[in-house]
Tab-separated table of C-alpha atoms and ligand atoms in Angstrom:
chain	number	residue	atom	x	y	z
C	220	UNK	CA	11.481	-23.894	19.810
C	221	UNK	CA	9.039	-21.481	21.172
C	222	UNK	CA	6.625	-19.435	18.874
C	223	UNK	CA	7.180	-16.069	18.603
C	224	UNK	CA	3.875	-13.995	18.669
C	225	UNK	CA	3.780	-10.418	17.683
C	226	UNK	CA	1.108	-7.540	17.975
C	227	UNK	CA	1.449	-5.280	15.380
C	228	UNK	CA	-0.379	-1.944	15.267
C	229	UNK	CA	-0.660	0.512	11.928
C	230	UNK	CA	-1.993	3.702	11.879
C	231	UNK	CA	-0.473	6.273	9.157
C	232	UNK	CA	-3.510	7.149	7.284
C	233	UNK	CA	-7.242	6.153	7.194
C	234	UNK	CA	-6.925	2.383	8.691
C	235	UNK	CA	-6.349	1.697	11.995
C	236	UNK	CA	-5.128	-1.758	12.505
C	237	UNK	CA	-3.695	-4.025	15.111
C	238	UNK	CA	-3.163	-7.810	14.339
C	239	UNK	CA	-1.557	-10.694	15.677
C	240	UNK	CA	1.397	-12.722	13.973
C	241	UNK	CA	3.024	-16.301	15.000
C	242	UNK	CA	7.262	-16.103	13.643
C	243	UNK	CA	6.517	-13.679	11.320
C	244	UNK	CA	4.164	-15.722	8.767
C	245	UNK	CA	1.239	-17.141	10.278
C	246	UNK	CA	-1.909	-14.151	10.932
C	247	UNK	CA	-3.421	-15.368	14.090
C	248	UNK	CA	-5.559	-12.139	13.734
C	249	UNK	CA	-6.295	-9.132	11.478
C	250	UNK	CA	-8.700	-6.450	12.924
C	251	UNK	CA	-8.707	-3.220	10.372
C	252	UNK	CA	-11.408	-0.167	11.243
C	253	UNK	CA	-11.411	2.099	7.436
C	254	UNK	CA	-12.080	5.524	7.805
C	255	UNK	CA	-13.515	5.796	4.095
C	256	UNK	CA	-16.960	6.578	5.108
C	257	UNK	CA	-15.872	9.552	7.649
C	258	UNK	CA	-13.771	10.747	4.772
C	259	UNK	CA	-15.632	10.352	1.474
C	260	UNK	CA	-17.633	13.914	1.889
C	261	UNK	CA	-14.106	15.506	1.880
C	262	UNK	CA	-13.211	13.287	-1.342
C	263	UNK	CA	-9.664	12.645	0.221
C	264	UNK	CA	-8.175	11.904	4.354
C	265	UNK	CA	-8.653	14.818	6.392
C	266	UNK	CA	-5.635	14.431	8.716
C	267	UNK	CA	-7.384	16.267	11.866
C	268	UNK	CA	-10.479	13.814	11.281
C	269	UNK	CA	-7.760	10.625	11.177
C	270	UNK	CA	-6.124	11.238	14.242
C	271	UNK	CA	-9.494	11.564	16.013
C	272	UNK	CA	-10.841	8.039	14.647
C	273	UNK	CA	-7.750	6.320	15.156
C	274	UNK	CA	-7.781	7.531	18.827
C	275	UNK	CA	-11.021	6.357	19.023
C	276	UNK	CA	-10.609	3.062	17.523
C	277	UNK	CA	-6.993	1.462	18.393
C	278	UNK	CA	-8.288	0.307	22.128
C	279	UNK	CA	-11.221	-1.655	20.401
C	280	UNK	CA	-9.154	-2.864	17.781
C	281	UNK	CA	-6.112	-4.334	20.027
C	282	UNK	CA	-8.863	-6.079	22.346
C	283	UNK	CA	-10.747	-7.437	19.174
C	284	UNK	CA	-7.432	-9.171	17.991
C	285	UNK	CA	-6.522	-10.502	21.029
C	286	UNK	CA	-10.331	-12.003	21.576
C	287	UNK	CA	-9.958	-13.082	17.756
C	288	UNK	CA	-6.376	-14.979	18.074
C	289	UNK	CA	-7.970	-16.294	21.518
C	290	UNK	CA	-4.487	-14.814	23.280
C	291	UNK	CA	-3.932	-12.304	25.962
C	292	UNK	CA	-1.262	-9.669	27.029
C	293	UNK	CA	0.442	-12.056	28.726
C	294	UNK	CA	1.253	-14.202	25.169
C	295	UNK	CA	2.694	-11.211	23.233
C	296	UNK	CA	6.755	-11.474	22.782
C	297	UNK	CA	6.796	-7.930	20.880
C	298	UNK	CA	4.717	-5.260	20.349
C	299	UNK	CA	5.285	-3.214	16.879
C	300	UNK	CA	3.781	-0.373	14.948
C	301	UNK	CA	4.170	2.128	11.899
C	302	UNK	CA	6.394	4.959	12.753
C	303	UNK	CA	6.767	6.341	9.337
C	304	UNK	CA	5.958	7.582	6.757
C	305	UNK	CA	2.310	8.505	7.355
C	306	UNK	CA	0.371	11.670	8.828
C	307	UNK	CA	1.817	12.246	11.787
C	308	UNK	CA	-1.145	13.089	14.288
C	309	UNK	CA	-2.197	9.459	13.309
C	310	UNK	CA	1.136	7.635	13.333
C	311	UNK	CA	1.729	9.335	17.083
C	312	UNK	CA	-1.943	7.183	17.940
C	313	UNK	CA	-0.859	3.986	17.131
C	314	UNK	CA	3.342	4.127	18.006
C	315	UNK	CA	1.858	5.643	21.619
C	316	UNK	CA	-0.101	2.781	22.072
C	317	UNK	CA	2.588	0.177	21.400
C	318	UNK	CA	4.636	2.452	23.917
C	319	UNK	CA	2.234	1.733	26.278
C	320	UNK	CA	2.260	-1.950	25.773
C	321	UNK	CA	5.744	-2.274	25.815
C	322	UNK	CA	6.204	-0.228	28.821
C	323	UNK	CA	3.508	-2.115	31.384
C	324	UNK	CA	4.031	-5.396	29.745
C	325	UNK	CA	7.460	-5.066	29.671
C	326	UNK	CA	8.126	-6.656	26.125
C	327	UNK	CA	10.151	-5.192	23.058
C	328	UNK	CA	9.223	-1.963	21.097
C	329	UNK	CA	9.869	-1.772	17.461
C	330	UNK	CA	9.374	0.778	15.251
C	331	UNK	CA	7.978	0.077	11.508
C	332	UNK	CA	8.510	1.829	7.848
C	333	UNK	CA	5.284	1.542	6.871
C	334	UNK	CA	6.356	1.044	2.968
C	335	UNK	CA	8.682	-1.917	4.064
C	336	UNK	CA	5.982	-3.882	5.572
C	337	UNK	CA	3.845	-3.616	2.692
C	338	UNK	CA	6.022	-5.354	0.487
C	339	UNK	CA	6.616	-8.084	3.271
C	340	UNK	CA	2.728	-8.837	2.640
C	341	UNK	CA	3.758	-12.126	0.375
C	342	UNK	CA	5.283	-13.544	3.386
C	343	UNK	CA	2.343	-13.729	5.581
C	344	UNK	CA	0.876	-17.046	5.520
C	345	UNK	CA	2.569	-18.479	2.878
C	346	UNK	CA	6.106	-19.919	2.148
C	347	UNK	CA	6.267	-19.449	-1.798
C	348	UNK	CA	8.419	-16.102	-1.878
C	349	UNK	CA	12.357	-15.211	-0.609
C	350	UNK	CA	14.378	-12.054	-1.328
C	351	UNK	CA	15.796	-10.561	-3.164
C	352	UNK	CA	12.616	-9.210	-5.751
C	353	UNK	CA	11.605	-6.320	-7.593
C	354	UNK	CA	9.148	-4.273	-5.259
C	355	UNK	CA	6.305	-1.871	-6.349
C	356	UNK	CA	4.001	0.106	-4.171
C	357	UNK	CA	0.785	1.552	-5.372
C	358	UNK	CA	-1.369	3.211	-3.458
C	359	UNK	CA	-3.057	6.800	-2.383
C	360	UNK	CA	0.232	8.093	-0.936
C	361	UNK	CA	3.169	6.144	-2.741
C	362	UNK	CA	3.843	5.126	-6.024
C	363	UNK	CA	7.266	3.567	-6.248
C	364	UNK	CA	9.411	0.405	-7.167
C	365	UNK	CA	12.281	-1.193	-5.303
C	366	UNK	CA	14.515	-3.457	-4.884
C	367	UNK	CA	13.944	-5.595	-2.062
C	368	UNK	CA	17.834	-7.189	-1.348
C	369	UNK	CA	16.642	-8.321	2.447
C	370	UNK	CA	14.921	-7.217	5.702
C	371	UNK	CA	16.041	-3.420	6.233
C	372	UNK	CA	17.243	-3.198	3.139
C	373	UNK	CA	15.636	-1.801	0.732
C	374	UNK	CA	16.593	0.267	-2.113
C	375	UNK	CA	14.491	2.804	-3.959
C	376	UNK	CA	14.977	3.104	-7.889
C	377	UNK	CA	12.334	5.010	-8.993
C	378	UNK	CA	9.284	6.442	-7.962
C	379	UNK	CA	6.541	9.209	-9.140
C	380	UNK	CA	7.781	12.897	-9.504
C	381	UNK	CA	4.141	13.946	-9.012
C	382	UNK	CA	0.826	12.637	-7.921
C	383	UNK	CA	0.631	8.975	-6.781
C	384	UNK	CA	-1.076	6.774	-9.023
C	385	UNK	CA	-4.420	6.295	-5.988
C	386	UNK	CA	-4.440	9.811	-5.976
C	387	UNK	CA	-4.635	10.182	-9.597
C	388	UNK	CA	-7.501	7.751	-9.565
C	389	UNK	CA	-9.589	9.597	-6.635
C	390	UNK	CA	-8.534	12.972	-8.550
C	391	UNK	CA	-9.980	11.890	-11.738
C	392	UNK	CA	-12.950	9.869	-9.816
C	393	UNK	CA	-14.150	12.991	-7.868
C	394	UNK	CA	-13.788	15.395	-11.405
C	395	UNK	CA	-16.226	12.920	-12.714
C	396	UNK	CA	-18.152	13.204	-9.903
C	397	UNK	CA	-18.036	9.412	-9.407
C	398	UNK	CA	-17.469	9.359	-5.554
C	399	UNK	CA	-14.231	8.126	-3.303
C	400	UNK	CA	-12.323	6.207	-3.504
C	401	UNK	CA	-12.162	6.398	-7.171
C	402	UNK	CA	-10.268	3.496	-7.678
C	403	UNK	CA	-12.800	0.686	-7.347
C	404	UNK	CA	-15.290	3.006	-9.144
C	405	UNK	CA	-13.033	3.485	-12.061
C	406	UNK	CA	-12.093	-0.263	-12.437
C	407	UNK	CA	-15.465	-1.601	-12.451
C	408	UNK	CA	-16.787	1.616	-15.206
C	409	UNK	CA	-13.806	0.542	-17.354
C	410	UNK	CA	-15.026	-2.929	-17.573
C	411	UNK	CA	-18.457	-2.084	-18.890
C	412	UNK	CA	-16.181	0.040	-21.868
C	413	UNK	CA	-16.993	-1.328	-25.777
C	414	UNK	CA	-14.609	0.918	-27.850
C	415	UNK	CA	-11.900	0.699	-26.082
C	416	UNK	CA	-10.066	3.968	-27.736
C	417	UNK	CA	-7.003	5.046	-26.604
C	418	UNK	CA	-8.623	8.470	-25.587
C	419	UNK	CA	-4.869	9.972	-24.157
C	420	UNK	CA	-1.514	10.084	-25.956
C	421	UNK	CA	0.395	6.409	-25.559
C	422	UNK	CA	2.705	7.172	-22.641
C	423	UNK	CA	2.050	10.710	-20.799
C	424	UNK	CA	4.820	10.128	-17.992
C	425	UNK	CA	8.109	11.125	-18.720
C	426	UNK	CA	9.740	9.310	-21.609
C	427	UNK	CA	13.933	8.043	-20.800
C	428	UNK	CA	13.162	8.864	-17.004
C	429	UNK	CA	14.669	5.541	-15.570
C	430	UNK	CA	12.550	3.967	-13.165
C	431	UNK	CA	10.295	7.163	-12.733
C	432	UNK	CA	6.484	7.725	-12.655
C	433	UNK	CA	4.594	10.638	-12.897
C	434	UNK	CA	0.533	10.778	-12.698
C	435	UNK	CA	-0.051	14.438	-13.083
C	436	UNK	CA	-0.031	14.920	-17.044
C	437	UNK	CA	-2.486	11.920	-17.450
C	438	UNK	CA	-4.935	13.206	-14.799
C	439	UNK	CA	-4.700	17.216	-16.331
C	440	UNK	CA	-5.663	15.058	-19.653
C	441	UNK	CA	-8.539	13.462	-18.334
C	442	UNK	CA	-9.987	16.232	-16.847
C	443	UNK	CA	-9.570	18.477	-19.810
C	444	UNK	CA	-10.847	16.200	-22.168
C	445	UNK	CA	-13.964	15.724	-19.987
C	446	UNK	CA	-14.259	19.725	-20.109
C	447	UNK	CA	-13.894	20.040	-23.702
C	448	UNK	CA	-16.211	16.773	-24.540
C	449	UNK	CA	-19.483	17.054	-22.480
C	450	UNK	CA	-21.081	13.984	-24.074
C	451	UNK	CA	-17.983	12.057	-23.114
C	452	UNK	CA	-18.547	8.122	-22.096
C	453	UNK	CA	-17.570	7.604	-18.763
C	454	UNK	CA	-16.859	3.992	-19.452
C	455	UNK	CA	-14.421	4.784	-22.242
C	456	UNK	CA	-12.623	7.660	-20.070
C	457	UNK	CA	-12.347	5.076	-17.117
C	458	UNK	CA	-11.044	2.486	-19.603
C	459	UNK	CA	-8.475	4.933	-21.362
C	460	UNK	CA	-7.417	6.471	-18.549
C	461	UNK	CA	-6.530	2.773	-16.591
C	462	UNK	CA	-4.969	1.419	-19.329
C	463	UNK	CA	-2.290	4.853	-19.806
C	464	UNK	CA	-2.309	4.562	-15.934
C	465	UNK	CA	-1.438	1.394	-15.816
C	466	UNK	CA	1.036	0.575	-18.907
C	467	UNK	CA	4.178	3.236	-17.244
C	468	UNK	CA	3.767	0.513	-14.498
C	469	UNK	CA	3.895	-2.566	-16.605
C	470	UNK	CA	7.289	-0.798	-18.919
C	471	UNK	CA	8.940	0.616	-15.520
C	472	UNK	CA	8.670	-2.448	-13.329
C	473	UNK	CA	9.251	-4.833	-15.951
C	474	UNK	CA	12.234	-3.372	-17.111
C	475	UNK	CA	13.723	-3.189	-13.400
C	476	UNK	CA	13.062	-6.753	-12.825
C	477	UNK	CA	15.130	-7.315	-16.482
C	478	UNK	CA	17.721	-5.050	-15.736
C	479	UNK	CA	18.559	-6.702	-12.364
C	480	UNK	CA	17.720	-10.564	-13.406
C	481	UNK	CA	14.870	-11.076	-10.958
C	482	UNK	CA	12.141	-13.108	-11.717
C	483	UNK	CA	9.715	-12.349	-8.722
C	484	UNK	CA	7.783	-8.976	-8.349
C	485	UNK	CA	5.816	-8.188	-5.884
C	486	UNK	CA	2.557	-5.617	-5.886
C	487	UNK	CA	1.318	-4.272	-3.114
C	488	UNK	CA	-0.931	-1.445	-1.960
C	489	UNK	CA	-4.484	-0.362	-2.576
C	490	UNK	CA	-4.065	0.279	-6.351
C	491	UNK	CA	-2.494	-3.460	-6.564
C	492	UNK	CA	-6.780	-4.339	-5.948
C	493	UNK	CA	-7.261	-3.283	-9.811
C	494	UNK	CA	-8.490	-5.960	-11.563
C	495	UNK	CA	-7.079	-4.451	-15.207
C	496	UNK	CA	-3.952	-4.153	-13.336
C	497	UNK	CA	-3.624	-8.026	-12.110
C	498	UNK	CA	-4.529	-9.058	-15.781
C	499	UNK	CA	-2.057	-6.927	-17.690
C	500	UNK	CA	0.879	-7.194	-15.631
C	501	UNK	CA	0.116	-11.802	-15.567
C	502	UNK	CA	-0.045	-11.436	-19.246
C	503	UNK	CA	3.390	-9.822	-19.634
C	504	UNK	CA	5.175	-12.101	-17.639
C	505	UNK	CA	7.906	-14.221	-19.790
C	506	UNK	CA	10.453	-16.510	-18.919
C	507	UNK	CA	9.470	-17.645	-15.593
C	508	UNK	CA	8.705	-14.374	-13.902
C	509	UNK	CA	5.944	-14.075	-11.462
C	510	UNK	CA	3.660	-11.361	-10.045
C	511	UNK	CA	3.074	-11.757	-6.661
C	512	UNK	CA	0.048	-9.982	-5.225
C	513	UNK	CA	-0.818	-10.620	-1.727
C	514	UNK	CA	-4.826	-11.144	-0.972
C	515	UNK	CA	-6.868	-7.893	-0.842
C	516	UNK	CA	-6.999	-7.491	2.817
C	517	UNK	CA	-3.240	-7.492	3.254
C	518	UNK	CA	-2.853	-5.591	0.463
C	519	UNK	CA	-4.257	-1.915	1.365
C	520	UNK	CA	-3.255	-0.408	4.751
C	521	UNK	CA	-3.406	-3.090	7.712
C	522	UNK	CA	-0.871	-4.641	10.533
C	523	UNK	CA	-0.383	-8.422	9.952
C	524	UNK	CA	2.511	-6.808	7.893
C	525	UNK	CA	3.455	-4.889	10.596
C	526	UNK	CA	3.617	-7.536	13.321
C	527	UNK	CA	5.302	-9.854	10.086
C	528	UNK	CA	8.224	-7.990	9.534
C	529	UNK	CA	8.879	-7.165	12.817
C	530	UNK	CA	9.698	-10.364	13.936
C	531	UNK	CA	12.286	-10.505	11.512
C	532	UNK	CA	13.800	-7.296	13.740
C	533	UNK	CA	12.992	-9.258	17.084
C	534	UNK	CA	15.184	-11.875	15.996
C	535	UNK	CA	17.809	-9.737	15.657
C	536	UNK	CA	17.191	-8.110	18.945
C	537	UNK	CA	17.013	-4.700	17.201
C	538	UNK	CA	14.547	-2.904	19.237
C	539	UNK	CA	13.306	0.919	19.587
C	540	UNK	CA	13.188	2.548	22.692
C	541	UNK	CA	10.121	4.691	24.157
C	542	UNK	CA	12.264	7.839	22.433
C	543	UNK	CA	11.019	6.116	19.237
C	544	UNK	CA	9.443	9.347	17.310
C	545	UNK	CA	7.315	9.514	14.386
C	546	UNK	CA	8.272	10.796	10.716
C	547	UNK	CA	6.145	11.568	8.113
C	548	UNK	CA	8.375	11.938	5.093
C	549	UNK	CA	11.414	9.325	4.581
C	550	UNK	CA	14.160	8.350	2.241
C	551	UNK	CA	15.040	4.756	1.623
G	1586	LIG	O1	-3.076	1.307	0.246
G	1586	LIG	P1	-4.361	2.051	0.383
G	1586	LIG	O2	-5.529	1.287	0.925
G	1586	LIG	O3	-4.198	3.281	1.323
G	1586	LIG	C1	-3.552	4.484	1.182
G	1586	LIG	O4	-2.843	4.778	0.220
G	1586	LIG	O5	-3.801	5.188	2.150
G	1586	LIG	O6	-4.722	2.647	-1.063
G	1586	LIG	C2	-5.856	3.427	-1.294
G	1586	LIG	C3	-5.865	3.777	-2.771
G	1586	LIG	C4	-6.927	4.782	-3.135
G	1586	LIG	O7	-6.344	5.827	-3.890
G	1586	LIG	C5	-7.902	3.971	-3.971
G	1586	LIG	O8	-8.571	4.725	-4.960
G	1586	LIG	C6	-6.978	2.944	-4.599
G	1586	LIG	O9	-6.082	2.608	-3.563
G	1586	LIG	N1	-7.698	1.729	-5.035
G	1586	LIG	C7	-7.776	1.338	-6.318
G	1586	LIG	C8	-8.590	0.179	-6.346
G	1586	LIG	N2	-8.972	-0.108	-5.065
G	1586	LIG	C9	-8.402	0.851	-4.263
G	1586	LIG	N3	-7.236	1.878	-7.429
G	1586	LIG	C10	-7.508	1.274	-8.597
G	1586	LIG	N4	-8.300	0.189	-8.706
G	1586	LIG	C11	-8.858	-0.399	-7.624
G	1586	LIG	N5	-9.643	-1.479	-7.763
């Protein structure tokens, strides 16, 4: 049987990506252009600055993944890319694109949730994971845990009622006046902690609230204890404040995966990088269950995951047409 080879494209935020995928697993080619140094003055994405840079860099990107899989045009079968959710002057640079492809090459267009390909990651070259599984994205924008029953199906059960847990760490990062993105500053200043005092009450989210997170109390917390203790140690904040971050995600997605019987969760996203967060959520494992974490680079923001999944919707024949709009909020 003929390989299928995708080209996926993903541009909803501060990446833009384009990659190549054989039937849906094997990444021929992942090309990703991050935005973080544009953004960092601004301590967060400037959406009028994204769109910009992703208009600049999607043309350089596609050709670099086509040079890197050593394909052409003329190999593609489909062409996919992140429709939602996202900012939506950025999604509109990457979907156009595909349009374009699809269009003069003449190939299928499909359209992408951006939060469904990210917990397809685990399938990309490698054979060791099949639905269904306990889902759980964590990253600037989305802090949330599903059940994944198949390919378009989905099913929320829980996700934060305020801040995202990212956000929380780039709000708490740029207080301290650490720099952005906070996460990677905070998880290497916890490690270098000695005390190790829980510094903020035991569980700050919402107590009984299902499969609910919420980021907001923890970070107001932070930031007032770092008002009211001027000597503070930064180590010991970064430590306390990870591990309260951090343990609502161990209790909620642990008890999901109990509740429905599923052994395998996956983790993906840019928080899913932590290091505290790999170690804590291995060491609470029982009973055969198994964290799944795909490799850093197909973790955060990129679009081997885009051109993965895809191909699971090619299969099916269930294409978009060049109608195919952009959304930046949706419900699963
Ligand atoms: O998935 P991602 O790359 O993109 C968006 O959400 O757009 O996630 C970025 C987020 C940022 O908030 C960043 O601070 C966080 O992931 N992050 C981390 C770590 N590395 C990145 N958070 C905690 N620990 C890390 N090591």
């Amino acid at each position: 049987m003929k390989n299928i080879i995708g080209l996926g494209l993903e541009s909803s935020c501060d990446e833009t990506a384009a990659a190549i995928v054989e039937n849906g697993s094997r990444v021929l080619s992942n090309r990703i252009a991050s935005q973080i140094d544009i953004h960092s003055e601004y301590y967060g994405v400037v959406p009028e600055i994204a769109s910009r840079a992703h208009l600049e860099m999607i043309n350089p990107l596609i050709d670099s993944a086509l040079k890197e899989s050593g394909l052409t045009f003329d190999d593609i079968d489909y062409v996919a890319a992140t429709n939602r959710p996202g900012l939506i002057g950025s999604l509109m640079i990457g979907l156009q694109a595909a349009k374009t492809i699809s269009y003069i090459k003449k190939i299928p267009l499909i359209a992408v949730n951006h939060l469904e390909a990210h917990l397809y990651a685990p399938f990309l070259n490698s054979e060791t994971i099949s639905y269904p599984y306990i889902g759980l994205l964590v990253s600037g924008g989305n802090t949330a845990l599903y059940l994944m029953k198949g390919i378009g199906e989905m099913i929320l059960l829980g996700r934060t009622m305020d801040d995202a847990i990212g956000e929380a760490f780039d709000k708490v990062s740029k207080f301290m006046e650490l720099g952005y993105p906070g996460g990677p500053l905070i998880d290497k200043l916890a490690r270098k902690a000695v005390k190790k005092e829980k510094l903020f009450p035991k569980l700050l989210a919402a107590k009984n609230a299902d499969y609910r997170f919420s980021y907001s109390g923890l970070k107001t917390a932070v930031i007032n204890y770092v008002k009211n203790n001027p000597d503070y140690d930064i180590n010991e904040v970064a430590y306390s404040f990870q591990e309260s971050a951090i343990e609502i995600l161990i209790r909620r997605t642990f008890a999901a995966a109990r509740d429905y019987g599923l052994k395998n969760i996956v983790i993906a996203g840019g928080v899913a990088a932590n290091s505290r967060l790999r170690e804590l959520f291995l060491s609470e494992c029982r009973d055969g269950e198994k964290i799944i974490i795909p490799p850093i680079d197909l973790c955060t923001d990129n679009a081997a995951m885009i051109a993965g999944v895809s191909y699971h919707y090619f299969c099916r024949g269930q294409f978009d047409t060049l109608e195919a709009d952009v959304t930046a909020k949706i419900r699963v």
